[in-house]
Coordinates of C-alpha atoms in Angstrom, one line a residue:
Chain A
M1 CA -14.0 0.3 -51.1
S2 CA -15.8 3.5 -51.8
A3 CA -16.3 4.7 -55.3
R4 CA -14.6 7.9 -54.5
T5 CA -11.1 6.4 -53.9
R6 CA -11.5 4.2 -57.0
T7 CA -12.2 7.1 -59.3
A8 CA -9.5 9.1 -57.6
R9 CA -7.0 6.4 -58.4
R10 CA -8.2 6.1 -61.9
R11 CA -7.9 9.8 -62.5
A12 CA -4.4 9.7 -61.0
A13 CA -3.3 6.7 -63.0
P14 CA -1.9 8.1 -66.2
A15 CA 0.2 10.6 -64.4
T16 CA 1.9 8.1 -62.0
G17 CA 2.6 5.5 -64.6
G18 CA -0.4 3.3 -64.7
A19 CA -2.1 1.3 -62.0
R20 CA 1.1 0.4 -60.3
Q21 CA 0.3 2.6 -57.3
A22 CA -1.1 0.9 -54.3
G23 CA -4.4 2.1 -52.7
P24 CA -5.8 1.5 -49.2
V25 CA -7.5 -1.8 -50.3
T26 CA -4.0 -3.2 -51.0
Y27 CA -2.8 -2.3 -47.6
V28 CA -5.8 -3.8 -45.9
A29 CA -5.4 -7.0 -47.9
L30 CA -1.7 -7.3 -47.2
S31 CA -2.1 -6.6 -43.5
L32 CA -4.8 -9.2 -43.3
T33 CA -2.6 -11.8 -45.0
V34 CA 0.3 -11.0 -42.6
L35 CA -2.1 -11.3 -39.7
L36 CA -3.3 -14.7 -40.8
S37 CA 0.3 -15.7 -41.4
V38 CA 1.5 -14.7 -38.0
F39 CA -1.5 -15.5 -35.8
P40 CA -1.0 -19.3 -35.5
L41 CA 2.6 -18.7 -34.3
Y42 CA 1.4 -16.1 -31.9
W43 CA -1.3 -18.4 -30.6
M44 CA 1.4 -21.1 -30.1
V45 CA 3.3 -18.7 -27.8
V46 CA 0.1 -17.7 -26.0
I47 CA -0.7 -21.3 -25.1
A48 CA 2.9 -22.1 -24.3
T49 CA 2.9 -19.4 -21.7
R50 CA -0.3 -20.5 -20.0
G51 CA -1.8 -23.5 -18.3
N52 CA -3.4 -26.5 -20.1
A53 CA -6.8 -25.1 -19.5
A54 CA -6.2 -22.0 -21.7
I55 CA -6.8 -24.0 -24.8
A56 CA -10.5 -24.5 -23.9
Q57 CA -11.0 -21.1 -22.4
R58 CA -14.1 -19.1 -23.6
P59 CA -13.5 -16.4 -24.7
P60 CA -10.1 -17.5 -25.8
A61 CA -7.0 -16.2 -24.2
V62 CA -5.3 -13.7 -26.5
L63 CA -2.4 -12.5 -24.4
P64 CA 0.6 -14.4 -23.3
G65 CA 0.5 -15.7 -19.7
T66 CA 3.2 -16.2 -17.1
N67 CA 3.6 -19.9 -17.1
F68 CA 6.3 -20.3 -19.6
A69 CA 9.1 -21.2 -17.2
D70 CA 7.1 -24.0 -15.6
N71 CA 6.0 -25.3 -19.0
L72 CA 9.6 -25.2 -20.2
S73 CA 11.0 -27.2 -17.3
E74 CA 8.2 -29.7 -17.5
T75 CA 8.6 -30.1 -21.3
L76 CA 12.4 -30.6 -20.9
Q77 CA 11.8 -33.2 -18.2
N78 CA 9.1 -35.1 -20.0
P79 CA 10.4 -38.7 -20.0
Q80 CA 8.7 -39.6 -23.3
A81 CA 9.9 -36.7 -25.3
N82 CA 13.7 -36.5 -24.4
F83 CA 13.4 -32.9 -25.4
A84 CA 16.9 -31.7 -24.4
L85 CA 18.5 -34.5 -26.3
G86 CA 16.2 -33.8 -29.3
L87 CA 17.3 -30.2 -29.4
L88 CA 21.0 -31.1 -29.2
N89 CA 20.6 -33.8 -31.8
S90 CA 18.8 -31.4 -34.2
A91 CA 21.5 -28.8 -33.7
I92 CA 24.2 -31.4 -34.6
V93 CA 22.4 -32.9 -37.5
A94 CA 21.4 -29.5 -39.0
S95 CA 24.8 -28.0 -38.6
I96 CA 26.7 -30.9 -40.1
T97 CA 24.4 -31.3 -43.1
A98 CA 24.5 -27.5 -43.7
V99 CA 28.3 -27.3 -43.8
S100 CA 28.6 -30.5 -45.8
V101 CA 25.9 -29.5 -48.4
V102 CA 27.5 -26.1 -48.8
L103 CA 31.0 -27.6 -49.4
F104 CA 30.1 -30.5 -51.7
C105 CA 27.5 -28.5 -53.6
S106 CA 29.9 -25.7 -54.2
L107 CA 32.5 -28.1 -55.4
A108 CA 30.1 -29.8 -57.9
G109 CA 28.4 -26.6 -58.8
F110 CA 31.7 -24.8 -59.6
A111 CA 32.9 -27.8 -61.7
L112 CA 29.6 -27.9 -63.7
A113 CA 29.6 -24.2 -64.3
K114 CA 33.2 -23.4 -65.0
L115 CA 35.3 -26.4 -65.9
Q116 CA 35.4 -28.1 -69.2
F117 CA 35.2 -31.8 -69.1
T118 CA 33.6 -34.7 -71.0
G119 CA 30.1 -35.5 -69.9
R120 CA 29.5 -32.1 -68.2
N121 CA 26.1 -31.5 -69.9
V122 CA 24.9 -35.0 -69.2
I123 CA 25.9 -34.8 -65.6
T124 CA 24.2 -31.4 -65.3
L125 CA 21.0 -32.9 -66.7
G126 CA 21.4 -35.8 -64.4
V127 CA 21.5 -33.5 -61.4
V128 CA 18.3 -31.7 -62.5
L129 CA 16.5 -35.1 -63.0
T130 CA 17.5 -36.4 -59.6
M131 CA 15.8 -33.4 -58.0
M132 CA 12.5 -35.0 -59.2
V133 CA 13.0 -38.3 -57.3
P134 CA 10.7 -38.3 -54.3
V135 CA 12.4 -39.1 -51.0
Q136 CA 9.7 -41.4 -49.8
L137 CA 10.2 -43.7 -52.7
A138 CA 13.5 -44.7 -51.0
V139 CA 12.3 -45.1 -47.5
I140 CA 11.9 -48.8 -47.4
P141 CA 15.2 -49.8 -48.9
M142 CA 16.9 -47.1 -46.8
L143 CA 15.5 -48.7 -43.7
I144 CA 16.9 -52.1 -44.9
M145 CA 20.2 -50.5 -45.6
M146 CA 20.3 -48.8 -42.2
D147 CA 19.6 -52.1 -40.6
T148 CA 22.4 -53.7 -42.5
L149 CA 24.8 -50.9 -41.6
D150 CA 23.6 -51.0 -38.0
W151 CA 22.8 -47.3 -38.1
R152 CA 19.3 -47.5 -36.8
G153 CA 18.8 -45.1 -33.9
Q154 CA 22.1 -43.3 -34.6
L155 CA 22.6 -39.8 -35.9
Q156 CA 24.6 -40.7 -38.9
A157 CA 21.5 -42.3 -40.3
V158 CA 19.9 -38.8 -40.6
I159 CA 23.2 -37.0 -41.6
V160 CA 25.0 -39.0 -44.2
P161 CA 22.2 -39.5 -46.8
F162 CA 21.6 -35.7 -46.8
M163 CA 25.2 -34.5 -47.0
V164 CA 24.6 -33.4 -50.6
T165 CA 21.5 -32.4 -52.5
G166 CA 20.7 -32.0 -56.1
F167 CA 19.0 -28.7 -55.4
G168 CA 22.2 -27.4 -53.8
V169 CA 24.4 -28.5 -56.7
F170 CA 22.0 -26.8 -59.2
M171 CA 21.7 -23.6 -57.1
M172 CA 25.5 -23.3 -56.8
R173 CA 26.0 -24.0 -60.5
Q174 CA 23.5 -21.2 -61.4
Y175 CA 25.3 -18.8 -59.1
A176 CA 28.8 -19.8 -60.2
L177 CA 27.9 -19.2 -63.8
Q178 CA 27.6 -15.5 -63.2
G179 CA 29.2 -15.0 -59.8
V180 CA 32.6 -16.4 -60.5
P181 CA 34.6 -14.6 -63.2
T182 CA 36.4 -17.0 -65.5
E183 CA 39.5 -14.7 -65.7
L184 CA 39.9 -15.0 -61.9
I185 CA 40.2 -18.8 -62.2
E186 CA 42.5 -18.6 -65.2
S187 CA 44.9 -16.2 -63.5
A188 CA 45.0 -18.4 -60.4
R189 CA 46.0 -21.3 -62.7
V190 CA 48.7 -19.2 -64.4
D191 CA 50.0 -18.4 -61.0
G192 CA 50.5 -22.1 -60.4
C193 CA 47.5 -22.9 -58.2
S194 CA 46.3 -26.4 -58.3
M195 CA 42.6 -26.8 -59.0
T196 CA 41.8 -27.6 -55.4
R197 CA 43.7 -24.5 -54.2
T198 CA 42.0 -22.4 -56.8
F199 CA 38.7 -23.6 -55.5
F200 CA 39.4 -22.8 -51.9
S201 CA 41.3 -19.5 -52.3
V202 CA 39.5 -18.0 -55.4
V203 CA 36.1 -19.6 -56.0
L204 CA 34.8 -20.1 -52.5
P205 CA 35.1 -16.4 -51.5
A206 CA 33.3 -15.4 -54.7
L207 CA 30.5 -17.9 -53.9
R208 CA 30.0 -16.7 -50.4
P209 CA 26.6 -15.0 -50.7
A210 CA 25.0 -18.1 -52.3
M211 CA 26.7 -20.4 -49.8
A212 CA 25.1 -18.4 -46.9
V213 CA 21.7 -18.8 -48.4
L214 CA 22.1 -22.5 -49.2
G215 CA 23.5 -23.1 -45.7
L216 CA 20.6 -21.5 -44.1
L217 CA 18.0 -23.2 -46.2
T218 CA 19.7 -26.6 -45.6
F219 CA 19.9 -26.0 -41.9
M220 CA 16.2 -25.1 -41.8
Q221 CA 15.2 -28.1 -43.9
N222 CA 17.1 -30.6 -41.8
W223 CA 16.0 -29.0 -38.5
N224 CA 12.4 -29.4 -39.7
E225 CA 12.8 -32.9 -41.2
F226 CA 10.2 -35.2 -39.7
I227 CA 9.5 -38.4 -41.7
W228 CA 12.9 -39.9 -41.9
P229 CA 14.1 -39.3 -38.4
I230 CA 10.9 -40.7 -37.0
A231 CA 11.3 -43.8 -39.1
V232 CA 15.0 -44.5 -38.5
L233 CA 15.7 -42.8 -35.1
G234 CA 12.7 -43.4 -33.0
P235 CA 12.1 -41.8 -29.5
D236 CA 15.2 -43.0 -27.7
N237 CA 17.6 -40.8 -29.7
P238 CA 15.2 -38.3 -31.2
T239 CA 15.6 -35.1 -33.2
V240 CA 13.5 -32.2 -31.9
Q241 CA 10.6 -33.0 -34.4
V242 CA 10.4 -36.5 -33.1
S243 CA 10.3 -35.1 -29.5
I244 CA 7.4 -32.9 -30.4
N245 CA 5.6 -35.9 -31.8
Q246 CA 6.2 -37.8 -28.6
L247 CA 4.5 -35.0 -26.6
N248 CA 1.5 -35.5 -28.9
Q249 CA 1.3 -39.3 -28.4
G250 CA 0.1 -39.6 -24.8
Y251 CA -3.5 -40.6 -23.9
V252 CA -4.0 -37.3 -22.0
S253 CA -2.4 -34.6 -24.0
D254 CA -1.1 -31.6 -22.1
F255 CA -1.6 -28.8 -24.7
S256 CA 0.5 -26.2 -23.0
L257 CA 3.4 -28.7 -23.1
M258 CA 2.9 -29.6 -26.7
F259 CA 2.8 -25.9 -27.6
T260 CA 5.9 -25.2 -25.5
G261 CA 7.6 -28.0 -27.4
A262 CA 6.5 -26.5 -30.7
T263 CA 7.7 -23.1 -29.6
L264 CA 11.1 -24.5 -28.5
A265 CA 11.5 -26.2 -31.9
T266 CA 10.5 -23.1 -33.9
A267 CA 12.3 -20.4 -31.9
P268 CA 15.8 -21.1 -33.2
L269 CA 14.6 -20.9 -36.8
L270 CA 12.6 -17.7 -36.1
L271 CA 15.7 -16.2 -34.6
V272 CA 17.8 -17.2 -37.7
F273 CA 15.0 -15.7 -39.9
V274 CA 14.9 -12.4 -38.0
V275 CA 18.6 -12.0 -38.4
F276 CA 19.0 -13.3 -42.0
G277 CA 15.5 -12.9 -43.3
R278 CA 16.3 -10.5 -46.0
H279 CA 19.1 -12.6 -47.4
L280 CA 16.9 -15.7 -47.3
I281 CA 14.1 -13.9 -49.2
G282 CA 16.7 -12.7 -51.7
G283 CA 18.0 -16.2 -52.1
I284 CA 14.6 -17.7 -52.6
M285 CA 13.7 -15.1 -55.2
E286 CA 17.0 -15.4 -57.0
G287 CA 16.7 -19.1 -57.1
A288 CA 13.3 -18.7 -58.7
I289 CA 14.4 -16.5 -61.4
K290 CA 17.4 -18.5 -62.4
G291 CA 15.7 -21.9 -61.8
Chain B
M1 CA 45.8 -10.4 -59.9
R2 CA 48.1 -8.2 -61.9
V3 CA 49.5 -6.7 -58.7
R4 CA 50.2 -10.1 -57.3
N5 CA 52.1 -11.2 -60.4
R6 CA 54.3 -8.2 -60.4
G7 CA 55.2 -8.6 -56.8
A8 CA 55.9 -12.3 -57.2
A9 CA 58.1 -12.0 -60.3
P10 CA 61.5 -11.1 -58.9
D11 CA 61.8 -13.8 -56.2
D12 CA 60.3 -17.0 -57.5
G13 CA 62.7 -17.9 -60.3
N14 CA 62.0 -21.5 -61.0
A15 CA 58.7 -22.6 -59.4
P16 CA 55.9 -21.8 -61.9
P17 CA 55.7 -24.1 -64.9
A18 CA 55.4 -21.2 -67.4
R19 CA 58.8 -20.0 -66.4
G20 CA 60.6 -23.4 -66.2
A21 CA 61.7 -23.5 -69.9
S22 CA 63.7 -20.3 -69.7
A23 CA 65.2 -20.9 -66.3
P24 CA 68.7 -22.3 -66.2
P25 CA 68.8 -24.7 -63.1
P26 CA 69.8 -28.4 -63.6
D27 CA 67.4 -30.6 -65.5
P28 CA 64.9 -27.8 -66.2
D29 CA 63.1 -29.8 -68.9
R30 CA 62.2 -32.7 -66.7
A31 CA 60.9 -30.5 -63.9
A32 CA 58.9 -28.4 -66.3
R33 CA 57.5 -31.4 -68.0
R34 CA 56.5 -33.0 -64.8
S35 CA 54.8 -29.9 -63.5
R36 CA 53.0 -29.5 -66.8
L37 CA 51.9 -33.1 -66.6
W38 CA 50.6 -32.5 -63.1
S39 CA 48.8 -29.5 -64.2
Q40 CA 47.2 -31.3 -67.1
L41 CA 46.2 -34.2 -64.9
D42 CA 44.9 -31.8 -62.4
L43 CA 42.8 -30.0 -65.1
K44 CA 41.4 -33.3 -66.4
L45 CA 40.7 -35.1 -63.2
S46 CA 39.6 -32.3 -60.8
P47 CA 36.2 -31.8 -62.3
Y48 CA 35.3 -35.5 -61.8
L49 CA 36.8 -35.3 -58.3
F50 CA 34.6 -32.3 -57.6
V51 CA 31.3 -33.8 -58.7
S52 CA 32.1 -37.2 -57.2
P53 CA 30.8 -36.6 -53.7
Y54 CA 27.4 -35.8 -55.1
F55 CA 27.2 -38.8 -57.4
L56 CA 28.6 -41.2 -54.7
L57 CA 26.1 -40.1 -52.1
F58 CA 23.3 -39.9 -54.6
G59 CA 24.1 -43.3 -56.0
V60 CA 24.1 -44.9 -52.6
F61 CA 21.2 -43.1 -50.9
G62 CA 19.2 -42.0 -53.9
L63 CA 19.4 -44.1 -57.1
F64 CA 20.1 -47.5 -55.5
P65 CA 17.2 -47.3 -53.0
V66 CA 14.8 -46.3 -55.8
L67 CA 15.8 -49.3 -58.0
F68 CA 15.9 -51.5 -54.9
T69 CA 12.3 -50.3 -54.1
F70 CA 11.2 -51.7 -57.5
W71 CA 13.0 -55.0 -56.9
I72 CA 11.3 -55.3 -53.5
S73 CA 8.0 -54.5 -55.0
L74 CA 8.3 -57.7 -57.1
H75 CA 8.6 -59.8 -54.0
D76 CA 6.8 -61.0 -51.0
W77 CA 9.0 -59.2 -48.5
G78 CA 8.8 -58.6 -44.8
L79 CA 11.1 -56.9 -42.3
L80 CA 11.8 -60.0 -40.2
A81 CA 11.2 -62.7 -42.7
G82 CA 13.2 -60.8 -45.4
K83 CA 12.9 -61.7 -49.0
Q84 CA 10.6 -64.6 -49.5
E85 CA 9.6 -65.2 -53.1
F86 CA 9.4 -63.5 -56.4
V87 CA 5.8 -62.7 -57.1
G88 CA 6.2 -60.6 -60.2
L89 CA 3.6 -57.9 -60.6
D90 CA 1.3 -59.5 -58.0
N91 CA 1.7 -56.6 -55.6
Y92 CA 0.7 -54.1 -58.4
A93 CA -2.3 -56.3 -59.4
F94 CA -3.4 -56.4 -55.8
L95 CA -3.1 -52.7 -55.5
L96 CA -5.5 -52.2 -58.5
G97 CA -8.1 -54.1 -56.6
D98 CA -7.4 -52.6 -53.2
E99 CA -10.2 -50.3 -52.0
K100 CA -7.9 -48.7 -49.5
F101 CA -5.5 -47.6 -52.3
W102 CA -8.3 -46.0 -54.3
N103 CA -9.6 -44.3 -51.2
A104 CA -6.1 -43.0 -50.5
L105 CA -5.6 -41.8 -54.0
A106 CA -9.0 -40.0 -54.0
N107 CA -8.0 -38.3 -50.7
T108 CA -4.6 -37.3 -52.1
L109 CA -6.0 -35.8 -55.2
G110 CA -8.9 -34.2 -53.4
I111 CA -6.6 -32.5 -50.9
F112 CA -4.2 -31.6 -53.8
F113 CA -6.9 -29.6 -55.7
L114 CA -8.4 -28.1 -52.5
A115 CA -5.0 -26.9 -51.5
I116 CA -3.1 -26.0 -54.6
V117 CA -5.6 -24.3 -56.8
P118 CA -6.6 -21.6 -54.3
Q119 CA -3.0 -21.3 -53.0
L120 CA -1.5 -20.6 -56.4
M121 CA -4.2 -18.2 -57.4
L122 CA -3.9 -16.3 -54.1
A123 CA -0.1 -16.3 -54.4
L124 CA -0.4 -14.7 -57.9
L125 CA -2.7 -12.0 -56.6
L126 CA -0.5 -11.3 -53.6
A127 CA 2.6 -11.2 -55.7
D128 CA 0.9 -8.8 -58.1
T129 CA 0.0 -6.6 -55.1
L130 CA 3.5 -6.7 -53.7
N131 CA 4.8 -5.8 -57.2
R132 CA 3.2 -2.4 -57.0
S133 CA 5.0 0.5 -55.4
I134 CA 4.0 0.0 -51.8
R135 CA 5.4 1.2 -48.5
L136 CA 6.7 -1.3 -45.9
R137 CA 7.5 -3.7 -48.7
G138 CA 10.1 -5.5 -46.6
F139 CA 7.7 -5.9 -43.7
F140 CA 5.0 -7.5 -45.8
R141 CA 7.4 -9.8 -47.5
V142 CA 8.8 -11.1 -44.2
G143 CA 5.3 -11.3 -42.8
I144 CA 4.0 -13.6 -45.5
I145 CA 7.1 -15.9 -45.6
I146 CA 7.3 -16.4 -41.8
P147 CA 5.2 -19.6 -41.8
Y148 CA 7.7 -21.2 -44.0
V149 CA 10.2 -21.4 -41.1
T150 CA 7.8 -23.4 -39.0
S151 CA 8.3 -27.1 -38.9
I152 CA 5.4 -29.3 -40.2
A153 CA 5.3 -31.0 -36.8
A154 CA 4.9 -27.8 -34.9
M155 CA 2.4 -26.4 -37.4
A156 CA 0.3 -29.6 -37.3
I157 CA 0.0 -29.4 -33.5
I158 CA -1.1 -25.8 -33.6
F159 CA -3.6 -26.3 -36.4
G160 CA -4.8 -29.6 -34.8
Q161 CA -6.0 -27.4 -31.9
L162 CA -7.3 -24.6 -34.0
F163 CA -9.5 -27.1 -35.8
G164 CA -10.5 -28.9 -32.6
R165 CA -14.2 -30.0 -32.5
E166 CA -15.1 -28.8 -29.1
F167 CA -12.5 -26.3 -28.0
G168 CA -11.0 -25.2 -31.3
L169 CA -10.7 -21.6 -32.0
I170 CA -12.1 -21.9 -35.5
N171 CA -15.3 -23.5 -34.3
Y172 CA -15.6 -21.0 -31.6
G173 CA -15.4 -18.3 -34.2
L174 CA -18.1 -20.1 -36.3
E175 CA -20.4 -20.5 -33.3
T176 CA -19.9 -16.8 -32.4
L177 CA -21.0 -15.9 -35.9
G178 CA -24.1 -18.0 -35.3
M179 CA -23.1 -21.0 -37.4
G180 CA -22.7 -24.5 -36.1
G181 CA -19.3 -25.9 -35.3
I182 CA -17.8 -28.4 -37.7
D183 CA -16.4 -31.8 -36.9
W184 CA -13.2 -31.2 -38.7
Q185 CA -11.7 -34.7 -38.2
N186 CA -14.6 -36.9 -38.9
N187 CA -16.3 -35.1 -41.8
R188 CA -14.4 -36.0 -45.0
L189 CA -14.5 -32.8 -46.9
A190 CA -13.9 -30.8 -43.6
S191 CA -10.8 -32.9 -42.9
W192 CA -9.5 -32.3 -46.4
T193 CA -10.2 -28.6 -45.9
A194 CA -8.4 -28.4 -42.6
I195 CA -5.3 -30.1 -44.1
A196 CA -5.4 -27.9 -47.2
V197 CA -5.5 -24.8 -44.9
M198 CA -2.3 -26.1 -43.2
I199 CA -0.6 -26.6 -46.5
D200 CA -1.6 -23.2 -47.8
W201 CA -0.6 -21.4 -44.6
R202 CA 2.9 -22.8 -44.8
W203 CA 3.5 -22.4 -48.6
L204 CA 1.5 -19.4 -49.7
G205 CA 4.3 -16.9 -48.9
F206 CA 6.9 -19.1 -50.6
N207 CA 5.0 -19.3 -53.8
T208 CA 4.2 -15.6 -53.6
L209 CA 7.9 -14.8 -53.5
I210 CA 8.6 -17.0 -56.5
Y211 CA 5.9 -15.2 -58.5
L212 CA 7.1 -11.9 -57.3
A213 CA 10.6 -12.7 -58.5
A214 CA 9.2 -13.5 -62.0
M215 CA 7.0 -10.4 -62.1
Q216 CA 9.9 -8.1 -61.3
A217 CA 11.5 -9.3 -64.5
I218 CA 8.5 -7.9 -66.5
P219 CA 9.4 -4.5 -68.0
R220 CA 7.5 -1.7 -66.3
D221 CA 6.7 0.1 -69.5
M222 CA 4.5 -2.7 -70.6
F223 CA 2.1 -1.8 -67.8
E224 CA 2.5 1.9 -68.4
A225 CA 1.6 1.5 -72.1
A226 CA -1.4 -0.7 -71.2
A227 CA -2.5 1.9 -68.6
I228 CA -2.3 4.7 -71.2
D229 CA -4.3 2.6 -73.6
G230 CA -6.9 2.4 -70.8
A231 CA -6.5 -1.2 -69.7
S232 CA -7.9 -1.7 -66.2
R233 CA -5.8 -3.3 -63.5
L234 CA -7.7 -6.5 -63.8
R235 CA -7.1 -6.6 -67.5
Q236 CA -3.4 -5.9 -67.1
F237 CA -3.2 -8.7 -64.6
F238 CA -4.8 -11.2 -66.9
Q239 CA -3.3 -10.0 -70.2
I240 CA 0.2 -9.1 -69.1
T241 CA 1.2 -10.4 -65.7
V242 CA -0.3 -13.9 -66.0
P243 CA 1.0 -14.7 -69.5
M244 CA 4.5 -13.3 -68.7
V245 CA 4.9 -15.5 -65.6
R246 CA 3.3 -18.6 -67.1
P247 CA 6.6 -20.6 -67.1
T248 CA 6.9 -19.8 -63.4
I249 CA 3.4 -20.9 -62.8
M250 CA 4.2 -24.3 -64.4
F251 CA 7.3 -24.5 -62.3
T252 CA 5.3 -24.1 -59.1
V253 CA 2.6 -26.5 -60.3
I254 CA 5.3 -29.2 -60.8
I255 CA 7.0 -28.5 -57.5
S256 CA 3.6 -28.5 -55.7
T257 CA 2.7 -31.8 -57.5
I258 CA 5.8 -33.5 -56.3
G259 CA 5.2 -32.3 -52.8
Q260 CA 1.5 -33.1 -52.7
M261 CA 1.7 -36.6 -54.1
Q262 CA 3.9 -37.3 -51.1
L263 CA 1.6 -35.6 -48.6
F264 CA 2.2 -37.3 -45.3
T265 CA 3.2 -35.3 -42.2
E266 CA 0.2 -32.9 -41.9
P267 CA -2.5 -35.6 -42.0
V268 CA -0.4 -38.0 -39.9
I269 CA -0.2 -35.5 -37.0
F270 CA -3.7 -34.2 -37.6
G271 CA -5.0 -37.8 -37.1
Q272 CA -2.2 -39.0 -34.8
G273 CA -1.3 -42.0 -36.9
Y274 CA -1.0 -43.5 -40.4
G275 CA -4.7 -44.4 -40.5
G276 CA -6.0 -41.0 -41.6
G277 CA -9.1 -40.8 -39.3
T278 CA -11.6 -43.4 -38.2
Q279 CA -12.7 -44.3 -41.7
G280 CA -9.4 -43.4 -43.5
Q281 CA -11.2 -40.3 -44.6
F282 CA -7.9 -38.4 -44.9
Q283 CA -5.4 -41.2 -45.4
T284 CA -3.1 -40.3 -48.3
V285 CA -1.2 -42.7 -50.6
A286 CA 2.0 -42.0 -48.7
M287 CA 0.3 -42.8 -45.4
L288 CA -1.0 -46.0 -46.8
M289 CA 2.5 -46.9 -47.9
F290 CA 3.8 -46.3 -44.4
E291 CA 0.9 -48.2 -42.8
E292 CA 1.8 -51.2 -45.0
A293 CA 5.5 -50.9 -44.6
M294 CA 5.9 -49.9 -41.0
G295 CA 2.7 -51.1 -39.5
A296 CA 2.1 -54.4 -41.3
Q297 CA 5.7 -54.9 -42.2
N298 CA 4.6 -55.6 -45.7
F299 CA 7.6 -54.2 -47.5
G300 CA 6.7 -55.7 -50.9
Y301 CA 3.3 -54.1 -51.1
G302 CA 4.6 -50.8 -49.5
S303 CA 7.2 -50.6 -52.3
A304 CA 4.6 -51.2 -55.0
I305 CA 2.7 -48.2 -53.6
A306 CA 5.9 -46.1 -53.5
W307 CA 6.5 -46.8 -57.2
V308 CA 2.9 -45.9 -58.1
I309 CA 3.5 -42.6 -56.3
F310 CA 6.6 -42.1 -58.4
L311 CA 4.8 -42.9 -61.6
L312 CA 2.0 -40.5 -60.7
I313 CA 4.6 -37.7 -60.2
V314 CA 6.2 -38.5 -63.5
V315 CA 2.8 -38.5 -65.3
F316 CA 1.8 -35.2 -63.7
A317 CA 5.2 -33.6 -64.6
L318 CA 5.0 -34.8 -68.2
V319 CA 1.5 -33.5 -68.6
N320 CA 2.7 -30.2 -67.3
V321 CA 5.8 -30.1 -69.4
L322 CA 3.8 -31.0 -72.5
S323 CA 1.2 -28.3 -71.9
V324 CA 4.0 -25.7 -71.4
G325 CA 5.4 -26.8 -74.8
R326 CA 2.0 -26.5 -76.4
I327 CA 1.6 -23.0 -75.0
R328 CA 5.0 -22.0 -76.2
S329 CA 4.5 -23.3 -79.7
A330 CA 1.1 -21.7 -79.8
N331 CA 2.7 -18.3 -79.2

């Protein structure tokens, strides 16, 4: 950057309240970061809308082509990948886990934040500690358990273990501490509401913003889950991530198909993000402050 | 609430417990006592009922498997053969002498440092930038967090091609600039770099937002006072911003540690298998665990590796927590 702008900014600094004002360098740096963030996704779409040869083209193709419809039908019909089933399965798995996580974590989070009972602090600490246990540590016994239950290759194997998360309980607790007025709960009790009824008619409505964020995050996480589905489901009854991996397994890889698969798997989340992005960002940031 | 009470008062003569004592219907005491008992029971039991789904599911699918993993690691255990014999700590002893384990550990730590140190430093700088008064703030925030929605599988396929040896876009760029292309898969440091780039691409925005949240809690007038005293922006960054968000930095370090010690999917798709390249040049500890457990059906040894991963995480977390404590007490 030129010395002129720098001195100009320094001279202006005391008047505008310090160096909190952004200069052109800032905008260039930020734009570059955004460009680097978005480019791989853009590149994914470019290849998905072209033929297989585009990946090796010199100079590289930079604009989307017209082949998307062909690639799409070929991807969906690929016998190895089972893509349509994968998409359906992922939608089912991600929806059920999201609803269940939101419900169970709200219940537990509310109890830990607002109800008095013996062992509350110990249980809260326990929840925090369980967040540190790595999932992979459990993979081998989980596989043995799934064999015992005869759940191998079935969707409940990727749903039931994830119906509640420590992160979710903690997040809802943090939110309920401030977001649910104690007087509201007390007056519902005085009116003769049972605890369960109080929860559903008074607490849940108050928790709604946090529930939306947790639901979206859970949906994204389970939609994107890769290791466990590949270990326990396999290619016959895949989630969409397993399907993508199947496209990558052949001896001769068709890159435009792989990129079409990746686009298919990413598009729903991008859509969700475009619609709810601001809330998600707010949720992530809020979780960070309180966590 | 008050409105509802006033409206309800005239017509529900005997239902609520509070009113039962004063109401005249037959056997009022018993009804009141019973409803009070119910209310008490409800108050006592509900909290446990509410937290029970979490503990039930966590117990079955979290705690039990972790303990079971340790049990398995003490045995010679295969998928088909099942439990064979108790071998004590033999699996762990074997691990200490296993070259593949040390190789995998070196890879895991190497990729960790290559990925996390630049990522967190960049995230700090970016967050500091976004914390200034800028136009298009929302656009920039969304722009940097977008990679976070991409699945690891999709990302690894894209980057696998970007880092291709012959047709990859990155090598094309290098060659255009007059440098030689790099064999990203077969060169050890290059493969670590490629994987680190994937990790950083996906997580940079996430960590930036976390830092940004922490920075927004810093009172503005601290910066203003420093600026009036003539502190440069760089100096403000190092003497105000960084110290004020230090707890958050520790938080992200711990979270990243937990994630990175389990690093698996990116290198698996990058190398299309658990082997981590022809020479295992980018095989991580988690990949070795899967190779032993899924490939060789050696559950006992795989479980021992899993527990070592867990111990590594605990040690890292403890070191971090202790150093935070030291920083706090030093202040």
